[in-house]
PDB file of C-alpha atoms and ligand atoms in Angstrom:
ATOM      1  CA  MET A 666       7.644 -71.721  -2.895  1.00 52.00           C
ATOM      2  CA  HIS A 667       4.445 -71.012  -4.819  1.00 49.00           C
ATOM      3  CA  GLY A 668       3.547 -67.560  -6.062  1.00 67.00           C
ATOM      4  CA  ALA A 669       5.881 -64.675  -5.387  1.00 76.00           C
ATOM      5  CA  ALA A 670       5.681 -63.035  -1.972  1.00 77.00           C
ATOM      6  CA  ALA A 671       4.747 -59.363  -1.723  1.00 92.00           C
ATOM      7  CA  TRP A 672       7.676 -57.171  -2.666  1.00 97.00           C
ATOM      8  CA  PRO A 673       8.310 -54.017  -0.625  1.00 98.00           C
ATOM      9  CA  LEU A 674      10.819 -52.274  -2.893  1.00 98.00           C
ATOM     10  CA  PRO A 675      10.281 -50.125  -5.998  1.00 96.00           C
ATOM     11  CA  PRO A 676      11.994 -51.066  -9.293  1.00 96.00           C
ATOM     12  CA  ILE A 677      14.758 -48.475  -8.816  1.00 96.00           C
ATOM     13  CA  VAL A 678      16.628 -48.474  -5.491  1.00 97.00           C
ATOM     14  CA  ALA A 679      19.463 -46.053  -4.752  1.00 98.00           C
ATOM     15  CA  HIS A 680      22.706 -47.719  -3.646  1.00 98.00           C
ATOM     16  CA  ARG A 681      24.186 -46.695  -0.248  1.00 98.00           C
ATOM     17  CA  CYS A 682      21.475 -44.015   0.225  1.00 98.00           C
ATOM     18  CA  GLY A 683      22.206 -41.536  -2.560  1.00 97.00           C
ATOM     19  CA  GLY A 684      24.236 -43.531  -5.039  1.00 96.00           C
ATOM     20  CA  ALA A 685      26.956 -41.529  -6.759  1.00 97.00           C
ATOM     21  CA  LEU A 686      25.332 -38.184  -5.972  1.00 96.00           C
ATOM     22  CA  ALA A 687      26.130 -37.870  -2.256  1.00 98.00           C
ATOM     23  CA  PRO A 688      28.460 -39.335   0.366  1.00 98.00           C
ATOM     24  CA  GLU A 689      27.454 -42.947   0.864  1.00 98.00           C
ATOM     25  CA  ASN A 690      25.382 -44.082   3.827  1.00 98.00           C
ATOM     26  CA  THR A 691      24.429 -40.590   5.029  1.00 98.00           C
ATOM     27  CA  LEU A 692      21.182 -38.758   5.725  1.00 98.00           C
ATOM     28  CA  VAL A 693      21.898 -36.232   2.988  1.00 98.00           C
ATOM     29  CA  GLY A 694      22.165 -39.188   0.619  1.00 98.00           C
ATOM     30  CA  LEU A 695      18.582 -40.085   1.505  1.00 98.00           C
ATOM     31  CA  ASP A 696      17.499 -36.506   0.820  1.00 98.00           C
ATOM     32  CA  VAL A 697      19.260 -36.552  -2.550  1.00 97.00           C
ATOM     33  CA  ALA A 698      17.695 -39.875  -3.537  1.00 97.00           C
ATOM     34  CA  ALA A 699      14.217 -38.576  -2.737  1.00 97.00           C
ATOM     35  CA  ALA A 700      14.887 -35.299  -4.550  1.00 95.00           C
ATOM     36  CA  GLN A 701      15.833 -37.328  -7.638  1.00 94.00           C
ATOM     37  CA  GLY A 702      12.410 -38.979  -7.614  1.00 94.00           C
ATOM     38  CA  CYS A 703      13.744 -42.261  -6.258  1.00 95.00           C
ATOM     39  CA  ARG A 704      11.276 -44.184  -4.091  1.00 96.00           C
ATOM     40  CA  GLY A 705      13.637 -46.665  -2.406  1.00 97.00           C
ATOM     41  CA  VAL A 706      17.156 -46.902  -0.988  1.00 98.00           C
ATOM     42  CA  GLU A 707      19.676 -49.523   0.052  1.00 98.00           C
ATOM     43  CA  PHE A 708      22.144 -48.897   2.888  1.00 99.00           C
ATOM     44  CA  ASP A 709      24.702 -50.853   4.903  1.00 99.00           C
ATOM     45  CA  VAL A 710      24.439 -51.350   8.670  1.00 99.00           C
ATOM     46  CA  MET A 711      27.324 -52.332  10.975  1.00 99.00           C
ATOM     47  CA  LEU A 712      27.781 -52.325  14.766  1.00 99.00           C
ATOM     48  CA  SER A 713      29.902 -49.951  16.812  1.00 98.00           C
ATOM     49  CA  ALA A 714      32.091 -51.414  19.574  1.00 98.00           C
ATOM     50  CA  ASP A 715      29.229 -50.853  22.017  1.00 98.00           C
ATOM     51  CA  GLY A 716      26.648 -52.526  19.806  1.00 98.00           C
ATOM     52  CA  VAL A 717      24.872 -49.581  18.173  1.00 98.00           C
ATOM     53  CA  PRO A 718      23.770 -50.201  14.559  1.00 98.00           C
ATOM     54  CA  LEU A 719      25.041 -47.420  12.280  1.00 98.00           C
ATOM     55  CA  LEU A 720      25.256 -46.845   8.557  1.00 99.00           C
ATOM     56  CA  ILE A 721      28.707 -47.568   7.108  1.00 99.00           C
ATOM     57  CA  HIS A 722      30.059 -49.866   4.413  1.00 98.00           C
ATOM     58  CA  ASP A 723      33.701 -50.560   5.220  1.00 98.00           C
ATOM     59  CA  GLU A 724      34.982 -52.309   8.355  1.00 98.00           C
ATOM     60  CA  THR A 725      37.524 -49.505   8.651  1.00 98.00           C
ATOM     61  CA  LEU A 726      36.999 -45.770   8.856  1.00 98.00           C
ATOM     62  CA  GLU A 727      39.631 -44.321   6.563  1.00 98.00           C
ATOM     63  CA  ARG A 728      37.839 -44.318   3.198  1.00 98.00           C
ATOM     64  CA  THR A 729      34.581 -42.592   4.119  1.00 98.00           C
ATOM     65  CA  THR A 730      35.329 -40.639   7.302  1.00 98.00           C
ATOM     66  CA  ASP A 731      38.059 -38.505   8.826  1.00 98.00           C
ATOM     67  CA  GLY A 732      38.649 -41.197  11.465  1.00 98.00           C
ATOM     68  CA  CYS A 733      40.912 -44.211  11.487  1.00 98.00           C
ATOM     69  CA  GLY A 734      40.750 -47.743  12.805  1.00 98.00           C
ATOM     70  CA  ARG A 735      38.050 -50.359  12.924  1.00 98.00           C
ATOM     71  CA  VAL A 736      34.325 -49.649  13.231  1.00 98.00           C
ATOM     72  CA  ALA A 737      33.965 -52.648  15.552  1.00 98.00           C
ATOM     73  CA  ALA A 738      36.631 -51.212  17.881  1.00 98.00           C
ATOM     74  CA  THR A 739      35.158 -47.687  18.042  1.00 98.00           C
ATOM     75  CA  SER A 740      32.338 -46.538  20.318  1.00 98.00           C
ATOM     76  CA  ALA A 741      29.155 -45.100  18.884  1.00 98.00           C
ATOM     77  CA  ALA A 742      29.944 -41.773  20.556  1.00 98.00           C
ATOM     78  CA  ALA A 743      33.317 -41.613  18.828  1.00 98.00           C
ATOM     79  CA  LEU A 744      31.866 -42.717  15.489  1.00 98.00           C
ATOM     80  CA  ARG A 745      29.197 -40.049  15.739  1.00 98.00           C
ATOM     81  CA  GLY A 746      31.887 -37.390  16.127  1.00 98.00           C
ATOM     82  CA  LEU A 747      33.442 -38.214  12.767  1.00 98.00           C
ATOM     83  CA  ASP A 748      32.920 -36.339   9.522  1.00 98.00           C
ATOM     84  CA  ALA A 749      31.412 -38.656   6.905  1.00 98.00           C
ATOM     85  CA  GLY A 750      30.860 -36.102   4.157  1.00 98.00           C
ATOM     86  CA  ALA A 751      33.978 -34.017   3.507  1.00 98.00           C
ATOM     87  CA  TRP A 752      35.819 -36.902   1.806  1.00 98.00           C
ATOM     88  CA  PHE A 753      33.166 -36.825  -0.917  1.00 98.00           C
ATOM     89  CA  ALA A 754      32.971 -33.063  -1.473  1.00 97.00           C
ATOM     90  CA  PRO A 755      33.614 -30.012   0.735  1.00 97.00           C
ATOM     91  CA  ARG A 756      29.955 -28.975   0.685  1.00 97.00           C
ATOM     92  CA  PHE A 757      29.044 -32.204   2.515  1.00 98.00           C
ATOM     93  CA  ALA A 758      31.404 -31.489   5.428  1.00 98.00           C
ATOM     94  CA  GLY A 759      29.708 -32.084   8.763  1.00 98.00           C
ATOM     95  CA  GLU A 760      27.661 -35.105   7.677  1.00 98.00           C
ATOM     96  CA  ARG A 761      27.626 -37.755  10.413  1.00 98.00           C
ATOM     97  CA  LEU A 762      27.347 -41.513  10.377  1.00 98.00           C
ATOM     98  CA  PRO A 763      23.613 -41.996  10.966  1.00 98.00           C
ATOM     99  CA  THR A 764      22.249 -44.538  13.398  1.00 98.00           C
ATOM    100  CA  LEU A 765      19.839 -47.067  11.932  1.00 98.00           C
ATOM    101  CA  ASP A 766      17.022 -45.365  13.837  1.00 98.00           C
ATOM    102  CA  GLU A 767      17.886 -41.972  12.372  1.00 98.00           C
ATOM    103  CA  ALA A 768      18.033 -43.324   8.859  1.00 98.00           C
ATOM    104  CA  LEU A 769      14.695 -45.107   9.193  1.00 98.00           C
ATOM    105  CA  ALA A 770      13.093 -41.974  10.617  1.00 98.00           C
ATOM    106  CA  ARG A 771      14.339 -39.945   7.646  1.00 98.00           C
ATOM    107  CA  CYS A 772      13.090 -42.579   5.207  1.00 98.00           C
ATOM    108  CA  THR A 773       9.669 -42.449   6.823  1.00 98.00           C
ATOM    109  CA  THR A 774       9.592 -38.683   6.408  1.00 98.00           C
ATOM    110  CA  LEU A 775      10.713 -38.956   2.776  1.00 98.00           C
ATOM    111  CA  ASP A 776       8.476 -41.976   2.075  1.00 98.00           C
ATOM    112  CA  LEU A 777      11.437 -44.054   0.911  1.00 98.00           C
ATOM    113  CA  ALA A 778      11.240 -47.854   0.953  1.00 98.00           C
ATOM    114  CA  VAL A 779      14.331 -49.397   2.560  1.00 98.00           C
ATOM    115  CA  ASN A 780      16.615 -52.317   1.871  1.00 98.00           C
ATOM    116  CA  ILE A 781      18.706 -52.678   5.038  1.00 99.00           C
ATOM    117  CA  GLU A 782      21.859 -54.572   4.153  1.00 99.00           C
ATOM    118  CA  ILE A 783      23.139 -56.145   7.366  1.00 99.00           C
ATOM    119  CA  LYS A 784      26.904 -55.772   6.972  1.00 99.00           C
ATOM    120  CA  PRO A 785      28.646 -57.442   9.921  1.00 98.00           C
ATOM    121  CA  SER A 786      32.255 -56.727  10.738  1.00 98.00           C
ATOM    122  CA  THR A 787      34.231 -59.958  10.571  1.00 98.00           C
ATOM    123  CA  GLY A 788      33.128 -62.276  13.363  1.00 98.00           C
ATOM    124  CA  HIS A 789      30.111 -60.179  14.386  1.00 98.00           C
ATOM    125  CA  ASP A 790      27.481 -61.809  12.178  1.00 98.00           C
ATOM    126  CA  ALA A 791      24.999 -62.940  14.807  1.00 98.00           C
ATOM    127  CA  ALA A 792      25.375 -59.837  16.980  1.00 98.00           C
ATOM    128  CA  THR A 793      24.789 -57.515  14.026  1.00 99.00           C
ATOM    129  CA  GLY A 794      21.734 -59.387  12.812  1.00 99.00           C
ATOM    130  CA  ARG A 795      20.369 -59.489  16.338  1.00 98.00           C
ATOM    131  CA  ALA A 796      20.920 -55.754  16.900  1.00 98.00           C
ATOM    132  CA  VAL A 797      19.242 -54.795  13.631  1.00 98.00           C
ATOM    133  CA  GLY A 798      16.321 -57.102  14.380  1.00 98.00           C
ATOM    134  CA  HIS A 799      16.071 -55.778  17.923  1.00 98.00           C
ATOM    135  CA  CYS A 800      16.003 -52.182  16.689  1.00 98.00           C
ATOM    136  CA  LEU A 801      13.167 -53.016  14.296  1.00 98.00           C
ATOM    137  CA  ARG A 802      11.232 -54.915  16.949  1.00 98.00           C
ATOM    138  CA  GLN A 803      11.583 -52.091  19.474  1.00 98.00           C
ATOM    139  CA  ASN A 804      11.003 -49.075  17.252  1.00 98.00           C
ATOM    140  CA  TRP A 805       9.745 -50.091  13.827  1.00 98.00           C
ATOM    141  CA  ARG A 806       7.059 -52.715  14.181  1.00 96.00           C
ATOM    142  CA  SER A 807       5.624 -51.388  10.967  1.00 96.00           C
ATOM    143  CA  PHE A 808       7.303 -49.384   8.253  1.00 97.00           C
ATOM    144  CA  ALA A 809       4.819 -47.863   5.858  1.00 97.00           C
ATOM    145  CA  PRO A 810       7.107 -47.180   2.868  1.00 97.00           C
ATOM    146  CA  GLY A 811       8.247 -50.836   2.771  1.00 98.00           C
ATOM    147  CA  LEU A 812      11.255 -52.615   4.282  1.00 98.00           C
ATOM    148  CA  LEU A 813      13.383 -55.640   3.439  1.00 98.00           C
ATOM    149  CA  LEU A 814      16.497 -57.081   5.110  1.00 98.00           C
ATOM    150  CA  SER A 815      19.390 -58.509   3.138  1.00 99.00           C
ATOM    151  CA  SER A 816      22.845 -59.845   3.894  1.00 99.00           C
ATOM    152  CA  PHE A 817      25.674 -61.905   2.496  1.00 98.00           C
ATOM    153  CA  SER A 818      25.699 -63.524   5.949  1.00 98.00           C
ATOM    154  CA  PRO A 819      23.121 -66.283   6.516  1.00 98.00           C
ATOM    155  CA  VAL A 820      23.951 -66.162  10.229  1.00 98.00           C
ATOM    156  CA  ALA A 821      23.101 -62.460  10.379  1.00 99.00           C
ATOM    157  CA  LEU A 822      19.842 -62.958   8.484  1.00 98.00           C
ATOM    158  CA  LEU A 823      18.725 -65.729  10.820  1.00 98.00           C
ATOM    159  CA  ALA A 824      19.638 -63.706  13.905  1.00 98.00           C
ATOM    160  CA  ALA A 825      17.592 -60.776  12.589  1.00 98.00           C
ATOM    161  CA  ALA A 826      14.684 -63.071  11.751  1.00 98.00           C
ATOM    162  CA  GLU A 827      14.582 -64.355  15.328  1.00 98.00           C
ATOM    163  CA  GLN A 828      13.920 -60.799  16.485  1.00 98.00           C
ATOM    164  CA  CYS A 829      11.513 -59.707  13.754  1.00 96.00           C
ATOM    165  CA  PRO A 830      10.354 -62.542  11.508  1.00 97.00           C
ATOM    166  CA  GLU A 831       7.723 -60.335   9.899  1.00 96.00           C
ATOM    167  CA  TYR A 832      10.134 -58.417   7.673  1.00 98.00           C
ATOM    168  CA  PRO A 833      11.016 -60.142   4.385  1.00 98.00           C
ATOM    169  CA  ARG A 834      14.592 -61.199   3.742  1.00 98.00           C
ATOM    170  CA  GLY A 835      16.830 -61.354   0.682  1.00 98.00           C
ATOM    171  CA  LEU A 836      19.983 -63.446   0.455  1.00 98.00           C
ATOM    172  CA  LEU A 837      22.908 -61.559  -1.070  1.00 98.00           C
ATOM    173  CA  VAL A 838      25.232 -63.419  -3.410  1.00 98.00           C
ATOM    174  CA  GLU A 839      27.678 -62.484  -6.139  1.00 98.00           C
ATOM    175  CA  HIS A 840      27.127 -65.356  -8.557  1.00 97.00           C
ATOM    176  CA  ILE A 841      23.835 -67.205  -8.202  1.00 97.00           C
ATOM    177  CA  PRO A 842      24.931 -70.640  -6.978  1.00 97.00           C
ATOM    178  CA  ALA A 843      23.425 -73.888  -8.257  1.00 97.00           C
ATOM    179  CA  ASP A 844      21.841 -74.523  -4.847  1.00 98.00           C
ATOM    180  CA  TRP A 845      20.390 -71.014  -4.551  1.00 98.00           C
ATOM    181  CA  GLN A 846      16.918 -72.229  -3.683  1.00 98.00           C
ATOM    182  CA  ALA A 847      18.132 -74.389  -0.791  1.00 98.00           C
ATOM    183  CA  ARG A 848      20.139 -71.438   0.495  1.00 98.00           C
ATOM    184  CA  CYS A 849      17.092 -69.169   0.356  1.00 98.00           C
ATOM    185  CA  ILE A 850      14.984 -71.745   2.151  1.00 98.00           C
ATOM    186  CA  ALA A 851      17.625 -72.100   4.873  1.00 98.00           C
ATOM    187  CA  VAL A 852      17.290 -68.403   5.803  1.00 98.00           C
ATOM    188  CA  GLY A 853      13.633 -67.974   4.897  1.00 98.00           C
ATOM    189  CA  ALA A 854      14.515 -65.554   2.100  1.00 98.00           C
ATOM    190  CA  ILE A 855      11.894 -64.513  -0.437  1.00 98.00           C
ATOM    191  CA  ALA A 856      14.541 -63.047  -2.717  1.00 98.00           C
ATOM    192  CA  LEU A 857      18.006 -63.311  -4.129  1.00 98.00           C
ATOM    193  CA  HIS A 858      20.126 -60.176  -4.418  1.00 98.00           C
ATOM    194  CA  ALA A 859      22.828 -60.872  -6.993  1.00 98.00           C
ATOM    195  CA  ASP A 860      25.591 -59.049  -8.837  1.00 98.00           C
ATOM    196  CA  THR A 861      24.158 -57.729 -12.100  1.00 98.00           C
ATOM    197  CA  ARG A 862      27.311 -58.790 -13.989  1.00 97.00           C
ATOM    198  CA  HIS A 863      26.581 -62.472 -13.444  1.00 97.00           C
ATOM    199  CA  VAL A 864      22.888 -62.637 -14.345  1.00 97.00           C
ATOM    200  CA  ASP A 865      21.296 -63.293 -17.707  1.00 97.00           C
ATOM    201  CA  GLU A 866      17.710 -63.590 -18.899  1.00 98.00           C
ATOM    202  CA  ALA A 867      17.483 -67.363 -18.449  1.00 97.00           C
ATOM    203  CA  LEU A 868      18.678 -67.184 -14.848  1.00 97.00           C
ATOM    204  CA  THR A 869      16.288 -64.324 -14.125  1.00 98.00           C
ATOM    205  CA  ARG A 870      13.353 -66.264 -15.493  1.00 97.00           C
ATOM    206  CA  THR A 871      14.369 -69.399 -13.551  1.00 98.00           C
ATOM    207  CA  VAL A 872      14.441 -67.515 -10.250  1.00 98.00           C
ATOM    208  CA  ARG A 873      11.173 -65.723 -10.907  1.00 98.00           C
ATOM    209  CA  ALA A 874       9.409 -68.869 -12.149  1.00 98.00           C
ATOM    210  CA  ALA A 875      10.345 -70.599  -8.903  1.00 98.00           C
ATOM    211  CA  GLY A 876       8.395 -67.893  -7.053  1.00 97.00           C
ATOM    212  CA  TYR A 877      11.383 -65.927  -5.769  1.00 98.00           C
ATOM    213  CA  ARG A 878      12.052 -62.242  -6.155  1.00 98.00           C
ATOM    214  CA  LEU A 879      15.273 -60.988  -7.712  1.00 98.00           C
ATOM    215  CA  ALA A 880      17.158 -57.762  -6.993  1.00 98.00           C
ATOM    216  CA  LEU A 881      20.396 -56.914  -8.779  1.00 98.00           C
ATOM    217  CA  TYR A 882      23.297 -54.674  -7.750  1.00 98.00           C
ATOM    218  CA  THR A 883      24.923 -52.399  -8.868  1.00 98.00           C
ATOM    219  CA  GLU A 884      23.644 -51.453 -12.304  1.00 97.00           C
ATOM    220  CA  ASN A 885      24.074 -47.915 -13.609  1.00 95.00           C
ATOM    221  CA  ASP A 886      23.557 -48.325 -17.338  1.00 94.00           C
ATOM    222  CA  MET A 887      20.074 -47.135 -18.292  1.00 92.00           C
ATOM    223  CA  VAL A 888      19.738 -49.395 -21.305  1.00 93.00           C
ATOM    224  CA  ARG A 889      20.636 -52.463 -19.289  1.00 95.00           C
ATOM    225  CA  ILE A 890      18.386 -51.379 -16.400  1.00 95.00           C
ATOM    226  CA  ALA A 891      15.454 -51.254 -18.813  1.00 94.00           C
ATOM    227  CA  ARG A 892      16.394 -54.682 -20.194  1.00 95.00           C
ATOM    228  CA  LEU A 893      16.728 -56.233 -16.738  1.00 97.00           C
ATOM    229  CA  LEU A 894      13.306 -54.923 -15.733  1.00 96.00           C
ATOM    230  CA  SER A 895      11.807 -56.299 -18.954  1.00 95.00           C
ATOM    231  CA  TRP A 896      13.150 -59.748 -18.002  1.00 97.00           C
ATOM    232  CA  GLY A 897      11.243 -59.566 -14.708  1.00 96.00           C
ATOM    233  CA  VAL A 898      13.943 -58.402 -12.289  1.00 97.00           C
ATOM    234  CA  ASP A 899      12.067 -56.888  -9.341  1.00 97.00           C
ATOM    235  CA  SER A 900      14.501 -54.171  -8.282  1.00 98.00           C
ATOM    236  CA  ILE A 901      17.736 -52.651  -9.540  1.00 97.00           C
ATOM    237  CA  ILE A 902      20.121 -51.189  -6.988  1.00 98.00           C
ATOM    238  CA  THR A 903      21.882 -48.307  -8.708  1.00 97.00           C
ATOM    239  CA  ASP A 904      24.255 -45.431  -8.140  1.00 97.00           C
ATOM    240  CA  ASN A 905      21.941 -43.410 -10.383  1.00 95.00           C
ATOM    241  CA  PRO A 906      18.851 -42.685  -8.276  1.00 92.00           C
ATOM    242  CA  GLY A 907      17.542 -40.419 -11.052  1.00 90.00           C
ATOM    243  CA  ALA A 908      17.022 -43.527 -13.196  1.00 88.00           C
ATOM    244  CA  ASN A 909      13.323 -43.299 -12.361  1.00 76.00           C
ATOM    245  CA  TYR A 910      12.922 -40.357 -14.677  1.00 72.00           C
ATOM    246  CA  GLY A 911      14.813 -41.916 -17.534  1.00 69.00           C
ATOM    247  CA  LEU A 912      12.804 -45.088 -17.302  1.00 73.00           C
ATOM    248  CA  GLN A 913       9.312 -43.660 -17.180  1.00 63.00           C
ATOM    249  CA  GLY A 914       7.207 -45.796 -19.421  1.00 59.00           C
ATOM    250  CA  VAL A 915       9.573 -48.745 -18.974  1.00 60.00           C
ATOM    251  CA  ILE A 916       9.206 -49.381 -15.262  1.00 59.00           C
ATOM    252  CA  HIS A 917       6.522 -51.831 -14.350  1.00 54.00           C
ATOM    253  CA  THR A 918       5.033 -52.045 -10.892  1.00 48.00           C
ATOM    254  CA  PRO A 919       5.927 -55.415  -9.354  1.00 46.00           C
TER     255      PRO A 919
HETATM  256  O1  LIG B 170      23.056 -54.681  -1.265  1.00 67.75           O
HETATM  257  C1  LIG B 170      23.640 -54.667  -2.511  1.00 67.75           C
HETATM  258  C2  LIG B 170      25.018 -54.074  -2.525  1.00 67.75           C
HETATM  259  O2  LIG B 170      25.051 -52.940  -1.706  1.00 67.75           O
HETATM  260  C3  LIG B 170      26.048 -55.063  -2.067  1.00 67.75           C
HETATM  261  O3  LIG B 170      27.330 -54.579  -2.220  1.00 67.75           O
HETATM  262  O4  LIG B 170      29.448 -53.823  -1.250  1.00 67.75           O
HETATM  263  O5  LIG B 170      27.843 -52.150  -2.110  1.00 67.75           O
HETATM  264  O6  LIG B 170      27.342 -53.377  -0.018  1.00 67.75           O
HETATM  265  P1  LIG B 170      28.003 -53.421  -1.365  1.00 67.75           P
HETATM  266 MG1  LIG B 171      25.330 -52.631   0.382  1.00 67.75          MG
END
């Protein structure tokens, strides 16, 4: 690759919609991120039993809803009846699991750039990538605030790319593997999204010098966020969406 591709995300990206300030993967989380001055969000998208892409992180419902069982075995109608906010704090009772369409509509209204993490339930990699890509192709041919797809699943990324090749892709990893560039090429990724704990300055500069973008998750320490940005990391996914304010004067525009 020569020269870095255009990058659709701001330097600070809120993790799972609103980071630590709201129930994860909810519309109110998007509102909270925007209210904190954050200009971009990451969220996780999984399929219901009947193939509807919705925002949720776990394959099972117990941790973040009042339901039980597997997301992949539950219809969208049943998922939409669950409470996805009360577990976090009583004042968020009544929050629902948003569909991908609902979340993207809210992000448009709030002018939030989006990192869709395609999060397939086990064995549903291609179907999940395809459904996310199909949703974008049908309803979101353009997305003014900026949009990027990422996944730990190469199969899901490729399935999404078949539906909407125009949206940039990032390959999610924990450690950056020795063959990272070949893996990015295999899925047409412009970026690596890696665990912040396993990245140092030399690795950052290697990735950036090769013309790839680098996003890191999940970094909440302001001092380290500033250091990572000074190394040339493009975006930091954080549970602290208010980091924008603390980093004024430090943040560069990629
Ligand atoms: O997309 C970055 C980050 O969200 C990956 O980890 O488990 O929070 O989805 P996780
Ligand atoms: Mg995620």
